[in-house]
């Protein structure tokens, strides 16, 4: 592709609001006649009744398939088999980022359309035209890119507010990184996940996501503790899902997500949410950029208040564990990783130094701001 082409991509339709799930059937009817709904048992227990009623009201048949938990190549291929057997013409993911990534990948291979109804606002997976595929044990394996985004993304705000607040918090971590990474990509004029150079549109949406979160995240988190949908909650759901989704895809990823991918290579971080690991990537990227110390301080203070990890301790690591930090840094800097979209060259050594430095840095910032000491994270054994 010509090197100066800019592009922005997006889902066909985005729907959000309290009770939106009751309109799922109506919107799906515009896309296909035979939906295959994929959801794990926990999610199905929460929303199955409403989904069934909505599809039935729209005159659509209901085929539901269980999602097995990890968006691995094996799980994707299994879902392709189910799509073929049921003759479905639209695959519908209901659940979190893992379900959504598996269904997008399966829908693409099966050659049918796909739609997402995220039940949490914890990642920016729902709107994009790519899936992150993991190994069966949860290590990052590959990005798969598709020629189009979902035809429909439908978010019921009440369902999101009913979910544990930790999921919304993780989504804020994922979405804050969007602007840091889009800004770096714009500076280096590198290719985005959409396959061209960034547009001013993609970059601006990433920045808007950042502004909305700084203004509303703390209020939204308070409201969701009590499962209330307030205007701040609606704004944060939109920032986490739509703005960050468009912003990361058409604005570009850089160091924060590459470091996230690196973190998944170390068992001590397993079990943490995507957005928690991404936040460690964001702090590390700011250090590598040599960002103004007041910016770094503000980011550490704000994301600590949000409830995100800002130290190695909180993701199961230690600053003097050279071996683990080296493993993370090597994985984060493999050829093709988005860390090479930074406006300067990044080596594994640079990543090790930046990662090792954030422990003392973040502890100092937190102490001076009167924020709590980090609580160590201990991964469950496999
Ligand atoms: Zn992400």
Coordinates of N, CA, C and O in Angstrom, one line a residue, residues 107-264:
X107 N -16.3 -15.5 13.1 CA -17.2 -15.0 12.1 C -16.5 -14.7 10.8 O -17.0 -15.0 9.7
X108 N -15.3 -14.2 10.9 CA -14.5 -13.9 9.7 C -14.1 -15.2 9.0 O -14.3 -15.3 7.7
X109 N -13.6 -16.2 9.7 CA -13.2 -17.4 9.0 C -14.5 -18.1 8.4 O -14.4 -18.6 7.2
X110 N -15.6 -18.0 9.0 CA -16.8 -18.7 8.5 C -17.4 -17.9 7.4 O -18.4 -18.3 6.7
X111 N -17.0 -16.6 7.2 CA -17.5 -15.8 6.1 C -18.9 -15.2 6.4 O -19.6 -15.0 5.4
X112 N -19.2 -15.0 7.7 CA -20.5 -14.4 8.0 C -20.3 -13.1 8.7 O -19.2 -12.7 8.9
X113 N -21.3 -12.3 9.0 CA -21.2 -11.0 9.6 C -21.1 -11.2 11.1 O -21.4 -12.3 11.6
X114 N -20.7 -10.2 11.9 CA -20.6 -10.3 13.3 C -21.0 -9.1 14.0 O -20.9 -8.0 13.5
X115 N -21.5 -9.3 15.3 CA -22.0 -8.2 16.1 C -21.6 -8.5 17.5 O -21.4 -9.6 17.9
X116 N -21.5 -7.4 18.3 CA -21.0 -7.6 19.7 C -22.0 -6.8 20.7 O -22.3 -5.7 20.4
X117 N -22.3 -7.5 21.8 CA -23.0 -6.9 22.9 C -22.2 -7.0 24.1 O -22.3 -8.0 24.9
X118 N -21.2 -6.1 24.3 CA -20.4 -6.2 25.5 C -21.2 -6.0 26.8 O -22.0 -5.1 26.8
X119 N -20.9 -6.9 27.8 CA -21.6 -6.7 29.1 C -20.8 -6.0 30.1 O -21.2 -5.9 31.3
X120 N -19.6 -5.7 29.7 CA -18.6 -5.0 30.6 C -17.9 -3.9 29.7 O -17.9 -4.0 28.5
X121 N -17.4 -2.9 30.4 CA -16.7 -1.8 29.6 C -15.2 -1.9 30.0 O -14.6 -0.9 30.4
X122 N -14.6 -3.1 29.9 CA -13.3 -3.4 30.4 C -12.2 -3.3 29.4 O -11.0 -3.3 29.8
X123 N -12.5 -3.4 28.1 CA -11.5 -3.3 27.1 C -12.1 -2.5 25.9 O -13.2 -2.3 25.8
X124 N -11.2 -2.2 24.9 CA -11.7 -1.6 23.7 C -11.8 -2.6 22.6 O -11.7 -2.3 21.4
X125 N -12.0 -3.9 22.9 CA -12.2 -4.9 21.9 C -13.5 -4.8 21.0 O -13.4 -5.1 19.9
X126 N -14.6 -4.3 21.6 CA -15.9 -4.4 20.9 C -15.9 -3.8 19.5 O -16.6 -4.3 18.6
X127 N -15.3 -2.6 19.3 CA -15.6 -1.9 18.1 C -14.6 -2.2 17.0 O -14.8 -1.8 15.8
X128 N -13.5 -2.9 17.3 CA -12.4 -3.0 16.3 C -12.5 -4.1 15.3 O -13.3 -5.0 15.4
X129 N -11.7 -4.0 14.2 CA -11.7 -5.0 13.2 C -10.5 -6.0 13.4 O -9.9 -6.4 12.4
X130 N -10.1 -6.2 14.6 CA -9.0 -7.1 14.9 C -9.3 -7.9 16.1 O -10.2 -7.5 17.0
X131 N -8.7 -9.1 16.2 CA -8.8 -9.9 17.5 C -7.4 -10.1 18.0 O -6.5 -10.3 17.2
X132 N -7.3 -10.2 19.3 CA -6.1 -10.6 20.0 C -6.3 -12.1 20.3 O -7.2 -12.5 21.0
X133 N -5.4 -12.9 19.8 CA -5.5 -14.4 20.0 C -4.4 -14.8 21.0 O -3.3 -14.3 20.9
X134 N -4.8 -15.6 22.0 CA -3.9 -16.0 23.1 C -3.7 -17.5 23.0 O -4.4 -18.2 22.3
X135 N -2.6 -18.0 23.6 CA -2.4 -19.4 23.7 C -3.5 -20.0 24.7 O -4.1 -19.2 25.4
X136 N -3.6 -21.3 24.8 CA -4.6 -21.9 25.7 C -4.3 -21.5 27.2 O -5.2 -21.5 28.0
X137 N -3.1 -21.2 27.5 CA -2.7 -20.8 28.9 C -2.7 -19.3 29.1 O -2.4 -18.8 30.1
X138 N -3.1 -18.5 28.0 CA -3.4 -17.1 28.3 C -2.2 -16.2 27.9 O -2.2 -15.0 28.3
X139 N -1.2 -16.7 27.2 CA -0.1 -15.8 26.7 C -0.5 -15.2 25.4 O -1.1 -15.8 24.6
X140 N -0.1 -13.9 25.2 CA -0.3 -13.3 23.9 C 0.3 -14.1 22.8 O 1.4 -14.5 22.8
X141 N -0.5 -14.3 21.7 CA -0.1 -15.1 20.6 C 0.0 -14.3 19.3 O 1.1 -14.2 18.7
X142 N -1.1 -13.7 18.9 CA -1.0 -12.9 17.7 C -2.2 -11.9 17.6 O -3.2 -12.1 18.2
X143 N -2.0 -10.9 16.7 CA -3.1 -10.0 16.3 C -3.7 -10.6 15.0 O -2.9 -11.0 14.1
X144 N -5.0 -10.7 14.9 CA -5.6 -11.1 13.6 C -6.4 -9.9 13.1 O -7.2 -9.4 13.8
X145 N -6.1 -9.5 11.8 CA -6.8 -8.3 11.3 C -7.9 -8.8 10.3 O -7.7 -9.7 9.5
X146 N -9.0 -8.1 10.3 CA -10.2 -8.4 9.4 C -10.5 -7.3 8.5 O -10.2 -6.1 8.8
X147 N -11.1 -7.6 7.3 CA -11.4 -6.5 6.4 C -12.5 -5.6 6.8 O -12.7 -4.5 6.2
X148 N -13.2 -5.9 7.9 CA -14.3 -4.9 8.4 C -14.5 -5.1 9.9 O -14.1 -6.1 10.5
X149 N -15.1 -4.0 10.4 CA -15.4 -3.9 11.8 C -16.8 -4.6 12.0 O -17.4 -5.0 11.1
X150 N -17.2 -4.8 13.3 CA -18.5 -5.4 13.5 C -19.6 -4.6 12.9 O -19.5 -3.3 12.8
X151 N -20.7 -5.2 12.5 CA -21.8 -4.5 11.9 C -22.6 -3.7 13.0 O -23.3 -2.8 12.7
X152 N -22.5 -4.3 14.2 CA -23.3 -3.7 15.3 C -22.5 -3.9 16.6 O -21.9 -4.9 16.9
X153 N -22.4 -2.8 17.4 CA -21.9 -2.9 18.8 C -23.0 -2.3 19.7 O -23.4 -1.1 19.5
X154 N -23.6 -3.1 20.6 CA -24.7 -2.7 21.4 C -24.4 -2.9 22.9 O -24.0 -4.0 23.3
X155 N -24.4 -1.8 23.6 CA -24.0 -1.8 25.0 C -25.2 -1.4 25.9 O -25.7 -0.3 25.8
X156 N -25.6 -2.3 26.8 CA -26.7 -1.9 27.8 C -25.9 -1.4 29.0 O -25.3 -2.1 29.7
X157 N -26.1 -0.1 29.3 CA -25.4 0.6 30.4 C -25.7 0.0 31.7 O -24.9 0.0 32.6
X158 N -27.0 -0.4 31.9 CA -27.3 -1.0 33.2 C -26.6 -2.3 33.4 O -26.1 -2.6 34.6
X159 N -26.4 -3.1 32.4 CA -25.7 -4.4 32.5 C -24.2 -4.1 32.9 O -23.7 -4.7 33.8
X160 N -23.7 -3.1 32.2 CA -22.3 -2.7 32.5 C -22.2 -2.2 34.0 O -21.2 -2.6 34.7
X161 N -23.2 -1.4 34.4 CA -23.1 -0.9 35.8 C -23.4 -2.0 36.9 O -23.0 -1.9 38.0
X162 N -24.0 -3.1 36.4 CA -24.3 -4.2 37.4 C -23.0 -5.1 37.6 O -22.9 -5.8 38.5
X163 N -22.1 -5.0 36.6 CA -20.8 -5.8 36.7 C -19.9 -5.3 37.8 O -20.1 -4.1 38.2
X164 N -19.0 -6.1 38.3 CA -18.1 -5.6 39.3 C -17.3 -4.3 38.8 O -16.9 -4.2 37.7
X165 N -17.2 -3.3 39.7 CA -16.6 -2.1 39.4 C -15.1 -2.2 38.9 O -14.6 -1.4 38.1
X166 N -14.5 -3.3 39.3 CA -13.1 -3.6 38.9 C -13.0 -3.7 37.4 O -11.9 -3.3 36.8
X167 N -14.0 -4.1 36.7 CA -14.0 -4.2 35.2 C -14.0 -2.9 34.6 O -13.3 -2.6 33.6
X168 N -14.9 -2.0 35.1 CA -14.9 -0.6 34.6 C -13.5 0.1 34.8 O -13.0 0.8 33.9
X169 N -13.0 -0.1 35.9 CA -11.6 0.4 36.3 C -10.6 0.0 35.3 O -9.8 0.8 34.7
X170 N -10.6 -1.3 35.0 CA -9.7 -1.9 34.0 C -9.9 -1.2 32.6 O -8.9 -0.9 31.9
X171 N -11.1 -1.0 32.3 CA -11.4 -0.3 31.0 C -10.9 1.1 30.9 O -10.4 1.5 29.9
X172 N -10.9 1.8 32.1 CA -10.3 3.1 32.1 C -8.8 3.1 31.8 O -8.3 3.9 31.1
X173 N -8.2 2.0 32.4 CA -6.7 1.9 32.2 C -6.4 1.7 30.7 O -5.5 2.2 30.1
X174 N -7.2 0.8 30.1 CA -7.0 0.5 28.6 C -7.3 1.8 27.8 O -6.5 2.1 26.9
X175 N -8.3 2.5 28.2 CA -8.7 3.7 27.4 C -7.8 4.9 27.6 O -7.6 5.7 26.6
X176 N -7.2 5.1 28.8 CA -6.2 6.2 29.0 C -5.0 6.0 28.1 O -4.4 6.9 27.6
X177 N -4.6 4.7 27.9 CA -3.4 4.4 27.1 C -3.6 4.9 25.7 O -2.7 5.2 24.9
X178 N -4.9 4.9 25.2 CA -5.2 5.2 23.8 C -4.6 6.5 23.4 O -4.0 6.6 22.3
X179 N -4.8 7.5 24.2 CA -4.2 8.8 23.8 C -2.7 8.9 23.8 O -2.1 9.4 22.9
X180 N -2.1 8.3 24.9 CA -0.6 8.3 24.9 C -0.1 7.6 23.7 O 0.9 8.0 23.1
X181 N -0.7 6.5 23.3 CA -0.2 5.7 22.1 C -0.5 6.4 20.8 O 0.3 6.4 19.9
X182 N -1.7 7.0 20.7 CA -2.0 7.7 19.5 C -1.2 9.0 19.3 O -0.7 9.3 18.2
X183 N -0.9 9.6 20.4 CA 0.0 10.8 20.3 C 1.4 10.4 19.8 O 2.0 11.1 19.0
X184 N 1.9 9.3 20.4 CA 3.2 8.8 19.9 C 3.2 8.4 18.4 O 4.1 8.8 17.7
X185 N 2.1 7.8 18.0 CA 2.0 7.3 16.6 C 1.9 8.6 15.7 O 2.5 8.6 14.6
X186 N 1.2 9.6 16.1 CA 1.0 10.8 15.3 C 2.4 11.5 15.2 O 2.8 12.0 14.1
X187 N 3.2 11.5 16.3 CA 4.5 12.1 16.2 C 5.4 11.4 15.3 O 6.2 12.0 14.6
X188 N 5.4 10.1 15.3 CA 6.3 9.3 14.4 C 5.7 9.1 13.0 O 6.4 8.6 12.1
X189 N 4.4 9.5 12.9 CA 3.7 9.3 11.6 C 3.8 7.8 11.2 O 4.1 7.5 10.0
X190 N 3.5 6.9 12.1 CA 3.6 5.5 11.9 C 2.2 4.9 11.4 O 1.2 5.6 11.7
X191 N 2.3 3.7 10.9 CA 1.0 3.1 10.5 C 0.2 2.7 11.8 O 0.7 2.3 12.8
X192 N -1.1 2.8 11.7 CA -2.0 2.4 12.7 C -2.5 1.0 12.5 O -2.2 0.3 11.5
X193 N -3.3 0.5 13.5 CA -3.9 -0.9 13.3 C -4.9 -0.9 12.2 O -5.3 -2.0 11.7
X194 N -5.3 0.3 11.7 CA -6.3 0.3 10.6 C -5.6 0.2 9.2 O -6.2 0.1 8.2
X195 N -4.2 0.1 9.2 CA -3.5 -0.2 8.0 C -3.0 0.9 7.2 O -2.5 0.8 6.1
X196 N -3.2 2.2 7.7 CA -2.6 3.3 7.0 C -2.1 4.3 8.1 O -1.9 3.9 9.2
X197 N -1.7 5.5 7.6 CA -1.2 6.5 8.6 C -2.4 7.1 9.3 O -3.6 7.0 8.9
X198 N -2.2 7.6 10.5 CA -3.3 8.2 11.3 C -4.0 9.4 10.7 O -3.3 10.2 10.1
X199 N -5.3 9.5 10.8 CA -6.0 10.7 10.4 C -6.1 11.6 11.6 O -5.9 11.2 12.7
X200 N -6.4 12.9 11.3 CA -6.7 13.8 12.5 C -7.9 13.3 13.2 O -8.0 13.5 14.5
X201 N -8.8 12.7 12.5 CA -10.0 12.1 13.2 C -9.6 11.1 14.2 O -10.1 11.2 15.4
X202 N -8.9 10.1 13.8 CA -8.5 9.0 14.8 C -7.7 9.5 16.0 O -8.0 9.2 17.1
X203 N -6.8 10.4 15.7 CA -6.0 11.0 16.8 C -6.9 11.8 17.7 O -6.7 11.8 19.0
X204 N -7.8 12.6 17.2 CA -8.7 13.5 18.0 C -9.6 12.6 18.9 O -9.9 13.0 20.0
X205 N -10.1 11.5 18.3 CA -11.0 10.7 19.1 C -10.2 10.1 20.3 O -10.8 9.9 21.4
X206 N -9.0 9.7 20.1 CA -8.1 9.2 21.2 C -8.0 10.3 22.3 O -8.1 10.0 23.5
X207 N -7.8 11.5 21.9 CA -7.6 12.6 22.9 C -8.9 12.9 23.6 O -8.9 13.1 24.8
X208 N -10.0 12.8 22.9 CA -11.3 13.0 23.5 C -11.6 12.0 24.5 O -12.1 12.3 25.6
X209 N -11.2 10.7 24.3 CA -11.4 9.7 25.2 C -10.6 10.0 26.5 O -11.2 9.9 27.6
X210 N -9.4 10.5 26.4 CA -8.6 10.9 27.6 C -9.3 12.0 28.3 O -9.5 11.9 29.6
X211 N -9.8 13.0 27.6 CA -10.4 14.2 28.3 C -11.7 13.7 29.1 O -11.9 14.2 30.2
X212 N -12.5 12.9 28.4 CA -13.7 12.4 29.0 C -13.4 11.6 30.3 O -14.1 11.8 31.4
X213 N -12.4 10.8 30.3 CA -12.0 10.0 31.4 C -11.5 10.9 32.6 O -11.8 10.6 33.7
X214 N -10.6 11.8 32.3 CA -10.1 12.7 33.4 C -11.2 13.4 34.0 O -11.2 13.7 35.2
X215 N -12.3 13.8 33.3 CA -13.4 14.5 33.8 C -14.4 13.7 34.5 O -15.2 14.2 35.3
X216 N -14.5 12.4 34.2 CA -15.7 11.6 34.7 C -15.4 10.3 35.3 O -16.2 9.7 35.9
X217 N -14.1 9.8 35.2 CA -13.9 8.4 35.7 C -14.1 8.2 37.2 O -14.7 7.2 37.6
X218 N -13.7 9.2 38.0 CA -13.8 9.0 39.4 C -15.3 9.0 39.9 O -15.7 8.1 40.7
X219 N -16.1 9.9 39.3 CA -17.5 9.9 39.6 C -18.2 8.6 39.1 O -19.1 8.1 39.8
X220 N -17.8 8.2 37.9 CA -18.4 7.0 37.4 C -18.1 5.8 38.2 O -19.0 4.9 38.5
X221 N -16.9 5.7 38.7 CA -16.5 4.5 39.5 C -17.3 4.5 40.8 O -17.8 3.5 41.3
X222 N -17.5 5.7 41.4 CA -18.3 5.8 42.6 C -19.7 5.3 42.3 O -20.3 4.5 43.1
X223 N -20.3 5.7 41.2 CA -21.7 5.4 40.9 C -21.8 3.9 40.6 O -22.8 3.2 41.1
X224 N -20.9 3.3 40.0 CA -21.0 1.9 39.6 C -20.7 1.0 40.9 O -21.2 -0.2 40.9
X225 N -20.1 1.5 41.9 CA -20.0 0.7 43.2 C -21.4 0.4 43.6 O -21.6 -0.6 44.2
X226 N -22.3 1.3 43.4 CA -23.7 1.1 43.8 C -24.6 0.7 42.6 O -25.8 0.8 42.7
X227 N -24.0 0.3 41.5 CA -24.7 -0.2 40.3 C -25.7 0.9 39.7 O -26.7 0.5 39.2
X228 N -25.3 2.2 39.8 CA -26.1 3.2 39.3 C -25.6 3.7 38.0 O -24.4 3.8 37.7
X229 N -26.5 4.0 37.0 CA -26.2 4.6 35.7 C -26.4 6.1 35.8 O -27.5 6.6 35.9
X230 N -25.3 6.9 35.9 CA -25.4 8.3 35.9 C -24.8 8.8 34.6 O -24.2 8.1 33.8
X231 N -25.0 10.1 34.3 CA -24.4 10.7 33.0 C -22.9 10.4 33.0 O -22.3 10.1 31.9
X232 N -22.2 10.5 34.1 CA -20.8 10.2 34.1 C -20.5 8.7 33.7 O -19.5 8.5 33.0
X233 N -21.3 7.8 34.2 CA -21.2 6.4 33.8 C -21.4 6.2 32.3 O -20.6 5.6 31.7
X234 N -22.4 6.9 31.8 CA -22.6 6.8 30.3 C -21.4 7.3 29.5 O -21.0 6.7 28.6
X235 N -20.9 8.4 30.0 CA -19.7 9.0 29.3 C -18.5 8.1 29.4 O -17.7 7.9 28.4
X236 N -18.3 7.4 30.5 CA -17.1 6.6 30.7 C -17.3 5.3 29.9 O -16.3 4.8 29.3
X237 N -18.5 4.8 29.8 CA -18.7 3.6 29.0 C -18.4 3.9 27.5 O -17.8 3.1 26.8
X238 N -18.9 5.1 27.1 CA -18.6 5.4 25.7 C -17.1 5.7 25.4 O -16.6 5.3 24.4
X239 N -16.5 6.3 26.4 CA -15.0 6.5 26.2 C -14.3 5.2 26.2 O -13.4 5.0 25.3
X240 N -14.6 4.3 27.1 CA -13.9 3.0 27.2 C -14.2 2.2 25.9 O -13.3 1.4 25.5
X241 N -15.4 2.2 25.4 CA -15.8 1.3 24.4 C -15.6 1.9 23.0 O -14.9 1.3 22.1
X242 N -16.3 3.0 22.7 CA -16.3 3.6 21.4 C -15.1 4.5 21.1 O -14.4 4.2 20.1
X243 N -14.9 5.5 21.9 CA -13.8 6.4 21.6 C -12.5 5.8 21.7 O -11.6 6.0 20.8
X244 N -12.2 5.0 22.7 CA -11.0 4.3 22.8 C -10.8 3.2 21.7 O -9.7 3.0 21.2
X245 N -11.9 2.6 21.4 CA -11.9 1.6 20.3 C -11.5 2.2 19.0 O -10.7 1.6 18.3
X246 N -12.2 3.3 18.6 CA -11.8 3.9 17.4 C -10.4 4.6 17.5 O -9.6 4.5 16.6
X247 N -10.1 5.1 18.7 CA -8.9 5.8 18.9 C -7.7 4.9 18.8 O -6.6 5.3 18.2
X248 N -7.8 3.7 19.4 CA -6.6 2.9 19.3 C -6.4 2.3 17.9 O -5.3 2.2 17.4
X249 N -7.5 2.0 17.3 CA -7.4 1.3 16.0 C -7.0 2.3 14.9 O -6.1 2.0 14.1
X250 N -7.6 3.5 14.9 CA -7.3 4.4 13.8 C -6.3 5.5 14.2 O -5.9 6.3 13.4
X251 N -6.0 5.5 15.5 CA -5.0 6.5 16.0 C -3.6 5.8 16.2 O -2.6 6.4 16.2
X252 N -3.6 4.5 16.5 CA -2.4 3.7 16.6 C -2.0 3.3 18.0 O -2.2 4.0 18.9
X253 N -1.4 2.1 18.1 CA -0.9 1.6 19.3 C 0.6 1.9 19.3 O 1.2 2.0 18.3
X254 N 1.2 1.9 20.5 CA 2.7 2.2 20.6 C 3.3 1.3 21.7 O 3.1 0.1 21.7
X255 N 3.9 2.0 22.7 CA 4.7 1.2 23.7 C 3.8 0.6 24.7 O 4.0 -0.6 25.1
X256 N 2.7 1.3 25.2 CA 1.9 0.7 26.3 C 1.4 -0.7 26.1 O 1.5 -1.5 26.9
X257 N 0.8 -0.8 24.9 CA 0.2 -2.2 24.6 C 1.3 -3.2 24.3 O 1.1 -4.4 24.6
X258 N 2.4 -2.8 23.7 CA 3.5 -3.7 23.5 C 4.1 -4.2 24.9 O 4.4 -5.4 25.0
X259 N 4.1 -3.3 25.8 CA 4.6 -3.7 27.2 C 3.5 -4.6 27.8 O 3.9 -5.6 28.5
X260 N 2.3 -4.3 27.6 CA 1.2 -5.2 28.1 C 1.4 -6.6 27.5 O 1.4 -7.6 28.2
X261 N 1.7 -6.7 26.2 CA 1.9 -8.0 25.6 C 3.1 -8.7 26.2 O 3.1 -9.9 26.4
X262 N 4.2 -7.9 26.5 CA 5.3 -8.5 27.1 C 5.0 -9.0 28.5 O 5.5 -10.1 28.9
X263 N 4.2 -8.3 29.3 CA 3.9 -8.7 30.6 C 3.2 -10.1 30.6 O 3.3 -10.9 31.6
X264 N 2.4 -10.4 29.6 CA 1.7 -11.7 29.6 C 2.6 -12.8 29.4 O 2.3 -14.0 29.7

